[in-house]
mmCIF file of C-alpha atoms in Angstrom:
data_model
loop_
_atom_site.group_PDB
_atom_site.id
_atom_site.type_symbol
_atom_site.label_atom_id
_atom_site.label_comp_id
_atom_site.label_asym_id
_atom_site.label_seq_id
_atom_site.Cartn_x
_atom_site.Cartn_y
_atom_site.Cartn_z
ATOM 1 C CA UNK P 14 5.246 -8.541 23.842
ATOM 2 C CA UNK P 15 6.929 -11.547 26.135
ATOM 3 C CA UNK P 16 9.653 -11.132 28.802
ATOM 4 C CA UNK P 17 11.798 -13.563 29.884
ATOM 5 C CA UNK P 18 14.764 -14.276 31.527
ATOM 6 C CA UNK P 19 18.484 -16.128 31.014
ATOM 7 C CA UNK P 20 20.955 -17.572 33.388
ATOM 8 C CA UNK P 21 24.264 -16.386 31.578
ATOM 9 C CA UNK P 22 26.424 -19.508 31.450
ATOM 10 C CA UNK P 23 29.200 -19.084 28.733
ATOM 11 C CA UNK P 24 28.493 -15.444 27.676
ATOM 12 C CA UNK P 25 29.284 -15.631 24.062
ATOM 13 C CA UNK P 26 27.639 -18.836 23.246
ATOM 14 C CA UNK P 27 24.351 -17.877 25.112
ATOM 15 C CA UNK P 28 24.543 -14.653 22.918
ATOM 16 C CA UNK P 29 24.825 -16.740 19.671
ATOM 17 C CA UNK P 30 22.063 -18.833 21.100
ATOM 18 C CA UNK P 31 19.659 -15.916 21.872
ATOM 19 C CA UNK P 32 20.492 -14.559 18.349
ATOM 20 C CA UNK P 33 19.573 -17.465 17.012
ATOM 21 C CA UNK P 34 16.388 -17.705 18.839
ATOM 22 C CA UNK P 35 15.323 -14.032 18.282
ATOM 23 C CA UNK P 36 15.898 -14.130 14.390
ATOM 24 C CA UNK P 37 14.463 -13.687 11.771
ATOM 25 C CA UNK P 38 11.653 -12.093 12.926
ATOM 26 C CA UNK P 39 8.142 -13.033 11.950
ATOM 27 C CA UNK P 40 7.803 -10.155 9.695
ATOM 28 C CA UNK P 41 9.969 -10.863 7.392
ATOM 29 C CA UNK P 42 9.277 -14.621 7.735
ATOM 30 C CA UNK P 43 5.851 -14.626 7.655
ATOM 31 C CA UNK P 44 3.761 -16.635 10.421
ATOM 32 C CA UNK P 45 3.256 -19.086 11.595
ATOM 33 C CA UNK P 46 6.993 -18.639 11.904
ATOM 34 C CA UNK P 47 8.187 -21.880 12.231
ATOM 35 C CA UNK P 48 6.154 -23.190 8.857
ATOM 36 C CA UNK P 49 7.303 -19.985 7.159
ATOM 37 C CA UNK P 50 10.602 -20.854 7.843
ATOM 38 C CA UNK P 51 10.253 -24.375 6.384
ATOM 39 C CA UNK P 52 8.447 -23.150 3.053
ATOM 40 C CA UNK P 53 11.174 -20.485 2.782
ATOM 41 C CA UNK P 54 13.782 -23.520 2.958
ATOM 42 C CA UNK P 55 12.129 -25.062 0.587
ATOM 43 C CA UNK P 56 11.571 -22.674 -2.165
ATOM 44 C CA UNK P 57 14.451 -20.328 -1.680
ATOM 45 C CA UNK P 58 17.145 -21.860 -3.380
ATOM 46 C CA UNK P 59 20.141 -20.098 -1.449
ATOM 47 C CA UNK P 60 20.770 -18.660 2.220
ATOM 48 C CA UNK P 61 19.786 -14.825 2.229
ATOM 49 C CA UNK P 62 22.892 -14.199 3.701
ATOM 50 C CA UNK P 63 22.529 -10.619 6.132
ATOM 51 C CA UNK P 64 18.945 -9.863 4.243
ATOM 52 C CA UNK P 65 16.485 -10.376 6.925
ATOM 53 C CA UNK P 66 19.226 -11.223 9.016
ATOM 54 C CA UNK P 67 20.699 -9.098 11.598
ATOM 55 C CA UNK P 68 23.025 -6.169 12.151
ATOM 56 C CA UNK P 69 24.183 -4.655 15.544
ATOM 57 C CA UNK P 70 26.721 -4.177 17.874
ATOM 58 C CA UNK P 71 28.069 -5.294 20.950
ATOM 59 C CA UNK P 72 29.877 -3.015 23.617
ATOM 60 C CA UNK P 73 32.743 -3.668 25.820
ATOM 61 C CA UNK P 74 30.023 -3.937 29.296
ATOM 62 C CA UNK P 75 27.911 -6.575 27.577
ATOM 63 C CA UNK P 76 24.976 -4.420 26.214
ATOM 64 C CA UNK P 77 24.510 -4.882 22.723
ATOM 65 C CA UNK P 78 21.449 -3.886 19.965
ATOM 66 C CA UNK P 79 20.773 -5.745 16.986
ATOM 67 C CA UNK P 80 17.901 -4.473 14.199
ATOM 68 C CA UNK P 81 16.383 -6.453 11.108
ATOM 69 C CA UNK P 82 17.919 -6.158 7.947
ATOM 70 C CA UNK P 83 15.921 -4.949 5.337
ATOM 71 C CA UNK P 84 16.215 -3.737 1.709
ATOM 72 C CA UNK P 85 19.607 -3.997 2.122
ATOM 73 C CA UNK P 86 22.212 -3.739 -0.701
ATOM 74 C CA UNK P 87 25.485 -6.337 -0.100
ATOM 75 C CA UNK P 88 28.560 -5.425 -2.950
ATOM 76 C CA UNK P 89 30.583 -8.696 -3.360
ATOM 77 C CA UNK P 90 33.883 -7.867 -4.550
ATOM 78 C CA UNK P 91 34.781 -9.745 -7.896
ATOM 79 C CA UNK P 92 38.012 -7.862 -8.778
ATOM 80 C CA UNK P 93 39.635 -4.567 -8.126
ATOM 81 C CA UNK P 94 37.109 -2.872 -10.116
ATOM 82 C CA UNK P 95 34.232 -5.342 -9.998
ATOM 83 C CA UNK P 96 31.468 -6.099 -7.706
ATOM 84 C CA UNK P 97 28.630 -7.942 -7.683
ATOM 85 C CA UNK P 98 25.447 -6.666 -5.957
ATOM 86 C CA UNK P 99 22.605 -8.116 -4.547
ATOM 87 C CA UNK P 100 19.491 -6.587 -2.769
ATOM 88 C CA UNK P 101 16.627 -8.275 -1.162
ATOM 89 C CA UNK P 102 12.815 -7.054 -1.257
ATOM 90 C CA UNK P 103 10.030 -9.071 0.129
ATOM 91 C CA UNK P 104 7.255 -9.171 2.161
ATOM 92 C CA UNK P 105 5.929 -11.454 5.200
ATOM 93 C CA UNK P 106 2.865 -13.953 4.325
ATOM 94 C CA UNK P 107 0.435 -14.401 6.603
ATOM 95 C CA UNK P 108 -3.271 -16.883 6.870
ATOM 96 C CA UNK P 109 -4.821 -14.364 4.680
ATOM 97 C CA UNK P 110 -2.242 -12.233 2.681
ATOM 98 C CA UNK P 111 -3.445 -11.589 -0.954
ATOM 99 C CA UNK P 112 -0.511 -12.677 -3.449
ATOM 100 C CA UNK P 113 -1.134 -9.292 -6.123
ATOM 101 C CA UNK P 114 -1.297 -6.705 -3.146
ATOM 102 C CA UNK P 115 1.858 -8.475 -1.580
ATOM 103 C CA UNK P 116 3.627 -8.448 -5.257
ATOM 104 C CA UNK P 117 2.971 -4.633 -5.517
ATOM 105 C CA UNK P 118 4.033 -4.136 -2.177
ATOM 106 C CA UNK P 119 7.254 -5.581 -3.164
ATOM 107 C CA UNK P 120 7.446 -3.226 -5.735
ATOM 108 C CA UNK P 121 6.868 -0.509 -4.357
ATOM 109 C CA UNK P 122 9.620 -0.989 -1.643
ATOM 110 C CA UNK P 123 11.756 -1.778 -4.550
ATOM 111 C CA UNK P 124 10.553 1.508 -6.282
ATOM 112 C CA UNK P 125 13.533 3.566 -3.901
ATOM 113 C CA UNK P 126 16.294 1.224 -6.080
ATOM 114 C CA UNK P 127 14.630 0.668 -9.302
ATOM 115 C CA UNK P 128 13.601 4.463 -9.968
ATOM 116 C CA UNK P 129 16.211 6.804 -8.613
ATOM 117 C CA UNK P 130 16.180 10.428 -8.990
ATOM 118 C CA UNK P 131 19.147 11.157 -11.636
ATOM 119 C CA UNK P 132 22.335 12.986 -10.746
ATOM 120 C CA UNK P 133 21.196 16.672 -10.050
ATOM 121 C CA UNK P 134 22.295 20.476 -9.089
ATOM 122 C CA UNK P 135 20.820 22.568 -6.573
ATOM 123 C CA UNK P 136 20.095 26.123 -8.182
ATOM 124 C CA UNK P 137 19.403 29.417 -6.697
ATOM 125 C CA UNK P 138 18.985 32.518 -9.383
ATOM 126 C CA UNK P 139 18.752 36.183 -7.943
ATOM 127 C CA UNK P 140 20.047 39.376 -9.067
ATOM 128 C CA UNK P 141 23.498 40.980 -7.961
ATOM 129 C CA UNK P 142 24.472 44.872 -8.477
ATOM 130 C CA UNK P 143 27.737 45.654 -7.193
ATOM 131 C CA UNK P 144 26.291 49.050 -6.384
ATOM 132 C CA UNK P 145 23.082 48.450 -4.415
ATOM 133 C CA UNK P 146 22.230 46.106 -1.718
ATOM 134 C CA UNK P 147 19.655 43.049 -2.271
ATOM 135 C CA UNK P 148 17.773 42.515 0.474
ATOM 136 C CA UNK P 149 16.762 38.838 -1.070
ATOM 137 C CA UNK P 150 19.933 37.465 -1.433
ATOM 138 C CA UNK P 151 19.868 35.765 2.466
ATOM 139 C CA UNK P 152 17.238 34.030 2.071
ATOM 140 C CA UNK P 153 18.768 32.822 -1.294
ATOM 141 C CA UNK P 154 21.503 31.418 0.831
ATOM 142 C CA UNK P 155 19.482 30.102 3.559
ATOM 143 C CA UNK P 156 17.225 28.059 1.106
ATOM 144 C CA UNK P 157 20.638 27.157 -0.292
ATOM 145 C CA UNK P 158 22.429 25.802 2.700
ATOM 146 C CA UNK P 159 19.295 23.899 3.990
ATOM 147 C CA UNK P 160 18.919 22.166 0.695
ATOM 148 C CA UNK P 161 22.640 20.796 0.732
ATOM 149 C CA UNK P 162 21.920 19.538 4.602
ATOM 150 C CA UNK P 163 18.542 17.643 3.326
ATOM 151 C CA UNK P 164 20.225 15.761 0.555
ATOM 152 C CA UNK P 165 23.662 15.795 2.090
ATOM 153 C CA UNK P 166 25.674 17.526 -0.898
ATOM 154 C CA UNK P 167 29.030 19.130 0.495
ATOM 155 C CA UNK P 168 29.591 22.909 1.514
ATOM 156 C CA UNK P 169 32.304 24.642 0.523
ATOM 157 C CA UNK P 170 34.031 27.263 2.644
ATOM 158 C CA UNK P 171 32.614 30.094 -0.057
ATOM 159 C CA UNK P 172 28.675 29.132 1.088
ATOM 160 C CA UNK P 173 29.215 28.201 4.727
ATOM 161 C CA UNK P 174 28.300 31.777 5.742
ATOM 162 C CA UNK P 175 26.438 34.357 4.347
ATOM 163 C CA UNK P 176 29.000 36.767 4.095
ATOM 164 C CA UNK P 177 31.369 34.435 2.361
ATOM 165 C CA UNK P 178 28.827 33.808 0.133
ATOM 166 C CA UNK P 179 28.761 37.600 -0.511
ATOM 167 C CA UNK P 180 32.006 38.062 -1.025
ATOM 168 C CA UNK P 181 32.515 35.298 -3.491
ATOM 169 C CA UNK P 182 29.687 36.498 -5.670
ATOM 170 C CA UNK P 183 31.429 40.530 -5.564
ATOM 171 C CA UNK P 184 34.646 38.692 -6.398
ATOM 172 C CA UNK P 185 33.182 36.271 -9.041
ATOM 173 C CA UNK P 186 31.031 39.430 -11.179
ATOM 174 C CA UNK P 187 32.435 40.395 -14.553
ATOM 175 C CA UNK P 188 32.199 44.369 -13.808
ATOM 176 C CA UNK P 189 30.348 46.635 -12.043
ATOM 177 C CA UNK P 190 26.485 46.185 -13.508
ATOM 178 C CA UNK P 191 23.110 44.328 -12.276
ATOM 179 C CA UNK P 192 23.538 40.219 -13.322
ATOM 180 C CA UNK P 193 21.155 37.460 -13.158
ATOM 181 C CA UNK P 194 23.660 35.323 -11.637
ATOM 182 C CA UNK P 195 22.795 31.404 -11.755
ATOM 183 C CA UNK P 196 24.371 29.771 -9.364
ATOM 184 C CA UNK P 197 24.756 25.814 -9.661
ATOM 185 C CA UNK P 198 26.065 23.576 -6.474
ATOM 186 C CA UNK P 199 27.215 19.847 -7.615
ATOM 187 C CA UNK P 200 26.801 16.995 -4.771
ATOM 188 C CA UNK P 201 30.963 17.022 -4.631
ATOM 189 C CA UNK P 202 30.665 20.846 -3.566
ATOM 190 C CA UNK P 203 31.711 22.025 -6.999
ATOM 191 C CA UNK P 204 29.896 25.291 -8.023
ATOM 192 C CA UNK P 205 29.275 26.685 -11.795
ATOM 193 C CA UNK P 206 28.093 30.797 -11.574
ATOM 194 C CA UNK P 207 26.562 32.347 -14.418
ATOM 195 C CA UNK P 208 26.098 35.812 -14.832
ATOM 196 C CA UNK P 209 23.646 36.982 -17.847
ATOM 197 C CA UNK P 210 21.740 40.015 -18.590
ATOM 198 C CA UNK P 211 19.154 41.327 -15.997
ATOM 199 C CA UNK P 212 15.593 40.875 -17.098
ATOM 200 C CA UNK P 213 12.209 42.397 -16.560
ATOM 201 C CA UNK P 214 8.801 40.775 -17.062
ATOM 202 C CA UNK P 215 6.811 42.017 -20.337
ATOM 203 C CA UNK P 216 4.662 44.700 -19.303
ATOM 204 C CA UNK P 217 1.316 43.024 -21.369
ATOM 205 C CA UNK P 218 2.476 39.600 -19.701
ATOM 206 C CA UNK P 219 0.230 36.719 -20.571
ATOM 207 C CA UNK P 220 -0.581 33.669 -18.333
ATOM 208 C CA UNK P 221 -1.548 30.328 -19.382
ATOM 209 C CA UNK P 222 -2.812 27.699 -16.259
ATOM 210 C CA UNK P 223 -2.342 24.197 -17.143
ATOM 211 C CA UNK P 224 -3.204 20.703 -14.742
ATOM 212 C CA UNK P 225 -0.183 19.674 -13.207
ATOM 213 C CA UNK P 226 0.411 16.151 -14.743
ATOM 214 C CA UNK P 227 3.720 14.783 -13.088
ATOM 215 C CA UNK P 228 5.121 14.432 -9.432
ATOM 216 C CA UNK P 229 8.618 14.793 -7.756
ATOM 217 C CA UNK P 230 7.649 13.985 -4.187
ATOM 218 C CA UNK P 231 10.082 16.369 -1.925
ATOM 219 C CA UNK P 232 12.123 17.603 -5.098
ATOM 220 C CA UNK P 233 9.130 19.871 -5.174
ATOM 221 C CA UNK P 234 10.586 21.453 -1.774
ATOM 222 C CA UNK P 235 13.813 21.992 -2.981
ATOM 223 C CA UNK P 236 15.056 24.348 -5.967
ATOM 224 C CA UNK P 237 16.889 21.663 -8.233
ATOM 225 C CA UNK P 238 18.239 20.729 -12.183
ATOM 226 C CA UNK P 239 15.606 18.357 -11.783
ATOM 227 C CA UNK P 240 12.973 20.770 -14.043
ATOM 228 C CA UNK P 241 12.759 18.959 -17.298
ATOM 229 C CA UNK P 242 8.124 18.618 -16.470
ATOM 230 C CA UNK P 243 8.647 22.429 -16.066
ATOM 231 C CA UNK P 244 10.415 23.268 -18.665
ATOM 232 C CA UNK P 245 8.247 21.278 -21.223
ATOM 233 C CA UNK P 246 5.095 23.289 -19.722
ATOM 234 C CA UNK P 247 6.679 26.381 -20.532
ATOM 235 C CA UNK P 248 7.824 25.860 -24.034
ATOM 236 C CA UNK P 249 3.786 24.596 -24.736
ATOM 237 C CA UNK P 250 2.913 27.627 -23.185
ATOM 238 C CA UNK P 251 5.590 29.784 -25.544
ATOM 239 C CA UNK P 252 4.450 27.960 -28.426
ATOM 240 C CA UNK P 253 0.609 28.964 -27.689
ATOM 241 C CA UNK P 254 2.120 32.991 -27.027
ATOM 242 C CA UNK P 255 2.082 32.884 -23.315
ATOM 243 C CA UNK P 256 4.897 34.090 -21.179
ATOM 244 C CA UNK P 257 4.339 31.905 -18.561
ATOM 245 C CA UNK P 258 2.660 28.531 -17.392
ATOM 246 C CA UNK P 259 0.748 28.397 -13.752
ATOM 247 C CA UNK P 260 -0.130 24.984 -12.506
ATOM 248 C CA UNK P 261 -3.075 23.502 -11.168
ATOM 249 C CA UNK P 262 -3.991 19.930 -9.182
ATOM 250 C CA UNK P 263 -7.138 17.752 -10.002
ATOM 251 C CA UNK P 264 -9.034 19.939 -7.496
ATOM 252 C CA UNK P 265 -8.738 23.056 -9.442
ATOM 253 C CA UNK P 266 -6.652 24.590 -6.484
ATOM 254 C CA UNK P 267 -3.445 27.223 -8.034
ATOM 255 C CA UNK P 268 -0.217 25.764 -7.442
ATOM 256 C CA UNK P 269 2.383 27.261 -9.177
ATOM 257 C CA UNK P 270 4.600 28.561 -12.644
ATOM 258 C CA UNK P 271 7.481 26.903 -14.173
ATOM 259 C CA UNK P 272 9.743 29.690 -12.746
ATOM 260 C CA UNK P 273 7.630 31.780 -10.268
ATOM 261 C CA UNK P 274 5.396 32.532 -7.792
ATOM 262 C CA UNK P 275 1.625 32.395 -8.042
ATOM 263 C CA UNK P 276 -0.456 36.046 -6.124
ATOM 264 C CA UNK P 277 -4.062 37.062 -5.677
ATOM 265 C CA UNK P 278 -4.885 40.791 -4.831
ATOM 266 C CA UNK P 279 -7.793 41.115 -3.040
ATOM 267 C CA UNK P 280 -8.357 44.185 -0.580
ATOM 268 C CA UNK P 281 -5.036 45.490 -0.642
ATOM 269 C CA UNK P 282 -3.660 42.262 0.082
ATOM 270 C CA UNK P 283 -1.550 39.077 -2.095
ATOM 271 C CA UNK P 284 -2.888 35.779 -1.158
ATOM 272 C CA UNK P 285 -0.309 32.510 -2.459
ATOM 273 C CA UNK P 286 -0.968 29.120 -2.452
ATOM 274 C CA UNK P 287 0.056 27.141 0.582
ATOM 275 C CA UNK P 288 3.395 25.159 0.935
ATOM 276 C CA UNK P 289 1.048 21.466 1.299
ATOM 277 C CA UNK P 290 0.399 21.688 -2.158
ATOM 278 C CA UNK P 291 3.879 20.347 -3.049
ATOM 279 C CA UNK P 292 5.403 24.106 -4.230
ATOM 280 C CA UNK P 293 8.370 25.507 -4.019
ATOM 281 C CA UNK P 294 9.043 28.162 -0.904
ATOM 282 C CA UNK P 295 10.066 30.638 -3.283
ATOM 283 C CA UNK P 296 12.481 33.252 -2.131
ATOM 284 C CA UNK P 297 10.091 36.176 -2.824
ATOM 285 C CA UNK P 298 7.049 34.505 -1.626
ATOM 286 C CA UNK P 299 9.356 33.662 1.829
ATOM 287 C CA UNK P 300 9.997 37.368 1.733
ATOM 288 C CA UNK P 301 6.578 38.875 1.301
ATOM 289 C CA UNK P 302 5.052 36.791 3.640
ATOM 290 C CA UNK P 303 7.436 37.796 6.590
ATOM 291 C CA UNK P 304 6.824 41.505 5.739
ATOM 292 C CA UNK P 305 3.192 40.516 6.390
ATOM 293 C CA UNK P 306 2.431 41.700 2.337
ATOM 294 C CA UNK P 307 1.182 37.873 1.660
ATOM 295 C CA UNK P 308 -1.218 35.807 3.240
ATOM 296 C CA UNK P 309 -1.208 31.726 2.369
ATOM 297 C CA UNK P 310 -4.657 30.430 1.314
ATOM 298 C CA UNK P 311 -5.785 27.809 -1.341
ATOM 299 C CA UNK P 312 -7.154 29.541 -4.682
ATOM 300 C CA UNK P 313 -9.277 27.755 -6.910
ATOM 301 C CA UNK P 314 -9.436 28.687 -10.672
ATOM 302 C CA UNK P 315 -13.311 29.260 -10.619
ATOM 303 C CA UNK P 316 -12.102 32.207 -7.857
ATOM 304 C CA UNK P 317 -9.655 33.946 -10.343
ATOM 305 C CA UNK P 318 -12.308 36.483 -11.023
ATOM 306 C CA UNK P 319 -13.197 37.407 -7.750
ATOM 307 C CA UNK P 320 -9.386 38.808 -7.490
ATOM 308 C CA UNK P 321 -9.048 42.596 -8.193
ATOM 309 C CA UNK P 322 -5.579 41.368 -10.075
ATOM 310 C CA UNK P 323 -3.510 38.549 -10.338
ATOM 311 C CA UNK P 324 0.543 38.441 -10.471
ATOM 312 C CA UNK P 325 3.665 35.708 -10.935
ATOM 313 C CA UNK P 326 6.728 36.543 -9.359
ATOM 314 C CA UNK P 327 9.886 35.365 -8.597
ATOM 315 C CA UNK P 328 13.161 36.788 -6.765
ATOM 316 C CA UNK P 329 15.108 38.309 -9.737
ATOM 317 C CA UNK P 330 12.120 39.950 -11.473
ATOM 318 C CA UNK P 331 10.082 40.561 -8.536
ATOM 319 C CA UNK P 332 6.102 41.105 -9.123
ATOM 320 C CA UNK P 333 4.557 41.085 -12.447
ATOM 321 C CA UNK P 334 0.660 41.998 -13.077
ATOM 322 C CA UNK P 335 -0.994 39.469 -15.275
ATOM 323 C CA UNK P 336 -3.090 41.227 -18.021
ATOM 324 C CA UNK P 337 -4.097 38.163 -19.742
ATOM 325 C CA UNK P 338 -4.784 34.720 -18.768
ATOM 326 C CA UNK P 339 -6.124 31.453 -19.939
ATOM 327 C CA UNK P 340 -7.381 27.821 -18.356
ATOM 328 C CA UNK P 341 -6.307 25.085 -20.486
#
């Protein structure tokens, strides 16, 4: 770190001048910085323009702050419905950088542009009887509402409390039965509702665990359209007579199914996998553990049999005892 200090002459041409001095930094120029700089002259065959660059601010009083530009998308406008876009990756060279490790870096930062998630819903599924109470359905709505904060998706009036939410579903069912309402909330703030038949799990319900192949990073947080690995899983599983698919990592620990909860029994007590595993906080699992009816703790498939029975579950069919199972 270096301090030094400036006799302010002509304000705004010392400013320039300090920019000018201060950027680009050596990390994005590499060092020694004043070679870098030449080699980049030589080989780059146009100005970066604000890549690398800087962006800031300057306030009325003087103070200002300025940051490095990086990965940063510039639209250039063409037409009235044209632009052209440009984005910069690299990476700063040093005496002893390796040229393949700095090339996959590059890609990796790159990955963010390159490979982004598809357009997608945020779901939520529960049951609704106009005639009895479900005590599940605020946690559906919490997990909801924190979901559309994380990835920014607008909130309509009808979800901004619980008890509009409530009222929009009574107003929204078809008559006076128990739905499994499906309940679909678009980035815009649009929301599709569903309401099909109410269903039970099969009372000789089969369970098939399969190794988790694929990852979704923080989707796996988050209840989303984005199911297509899951949904493949259980259709192999149908196809082999199963009801439902469990997961497992490369460590043998349980994760979870397609569209429930992995439980343990053991003493009078459920045990569930733990949230660090990359599952989903489902609403029943959420529920059972604040009634103190759960405990979290890692379950390996070679400790299945030590369980006095196992169980899936999920919020609109709540528990179901597995009577068969198989490791695949």
């Amino acid at each position: 770190m270096s301090r030094f200090g400036y006799e302010i002459k002509d304000w705004l041409q010392d400013l320039l001048e300090i920019l000018k001095a201060l950027f680009p930094c050596g990390s994005v120029t590499g060092v020694p910085k004043i070679r870098a700089m030449e080699i980049i002259a030589e080989l780059e065959k146009e100005p970066r323009g604000v890549y690398t660059g800087a962006i800031g601010y300057i306030n009325p009083n003087g103070n200002f702050l300025f940051n490095v530009a990086i990965r940063t998308l510039v639209f250039h406008k063409q037409s009235q419905a044209l632009y052209h876009g440009e984005i910069g990756i690299g990476s700063g060279i040093v005496w002893d950088s390796d040229s393949d490790e700095e090339y996959k870096e590059c890609l990796l930062k790159a990955k963010f542009f390159l490979n982004p998630f598809p357009y997608f819903q945020l779901i939520e599924t529960f049951w609704f009887d106009p005639k009895k109470s479900n005590p599940l359905l605020k946690f559906h709505h919490q997990r909801l509402v924190l979901s559309a904060k994380y990835f920014g998706f607008k909130l309509p009036e009808v979800l901004q409390t619980f008890s509009n939410f409530k009222k929009y579903i009574s107003k929204k069912i078809p008559d006076q039965k128990k739905y499994k309402v499906r309940l679909l909330l678009h980035p815009e703030g649009k929301i599709d509702l569903s309401f099909l038949p109410y269903e039970s799990w099969n009372k000789d319900l089969k369970v098939v665990f399969m190794k988790r192949d694929f990852d979704l990073g923080y989707l796996f947080y988050h209840k989303t359209t984005v199911r297509s690995n899951f949904e493949q899983a259980l259709k192999k599983a149908k196809e082999l007579g199963f009801d439902e698919v469990v997961f497992y990592d490369e460590k043998g620990r349980i994760l979870e199914g397609s569209f429930s909860t992995f439980f343990a029994k053991k003493e009078n007590k459920l045990y569930t996998p733990p949230l660090d595993l990359k599952i989903l906080n489902g609403v029943l699992r959420k529920f059972l553990i604040k009634k103190g009816i759960a405990l979290e703790q890692e379950i390996f498939l070679e400790d299945l049999k030590k369980f006095k029975e196992i169980y899936v579950g999920n919020a609109v069919r709540g528990l179901g005892k597995v009577e068969d199972w198989f490791i695949l």
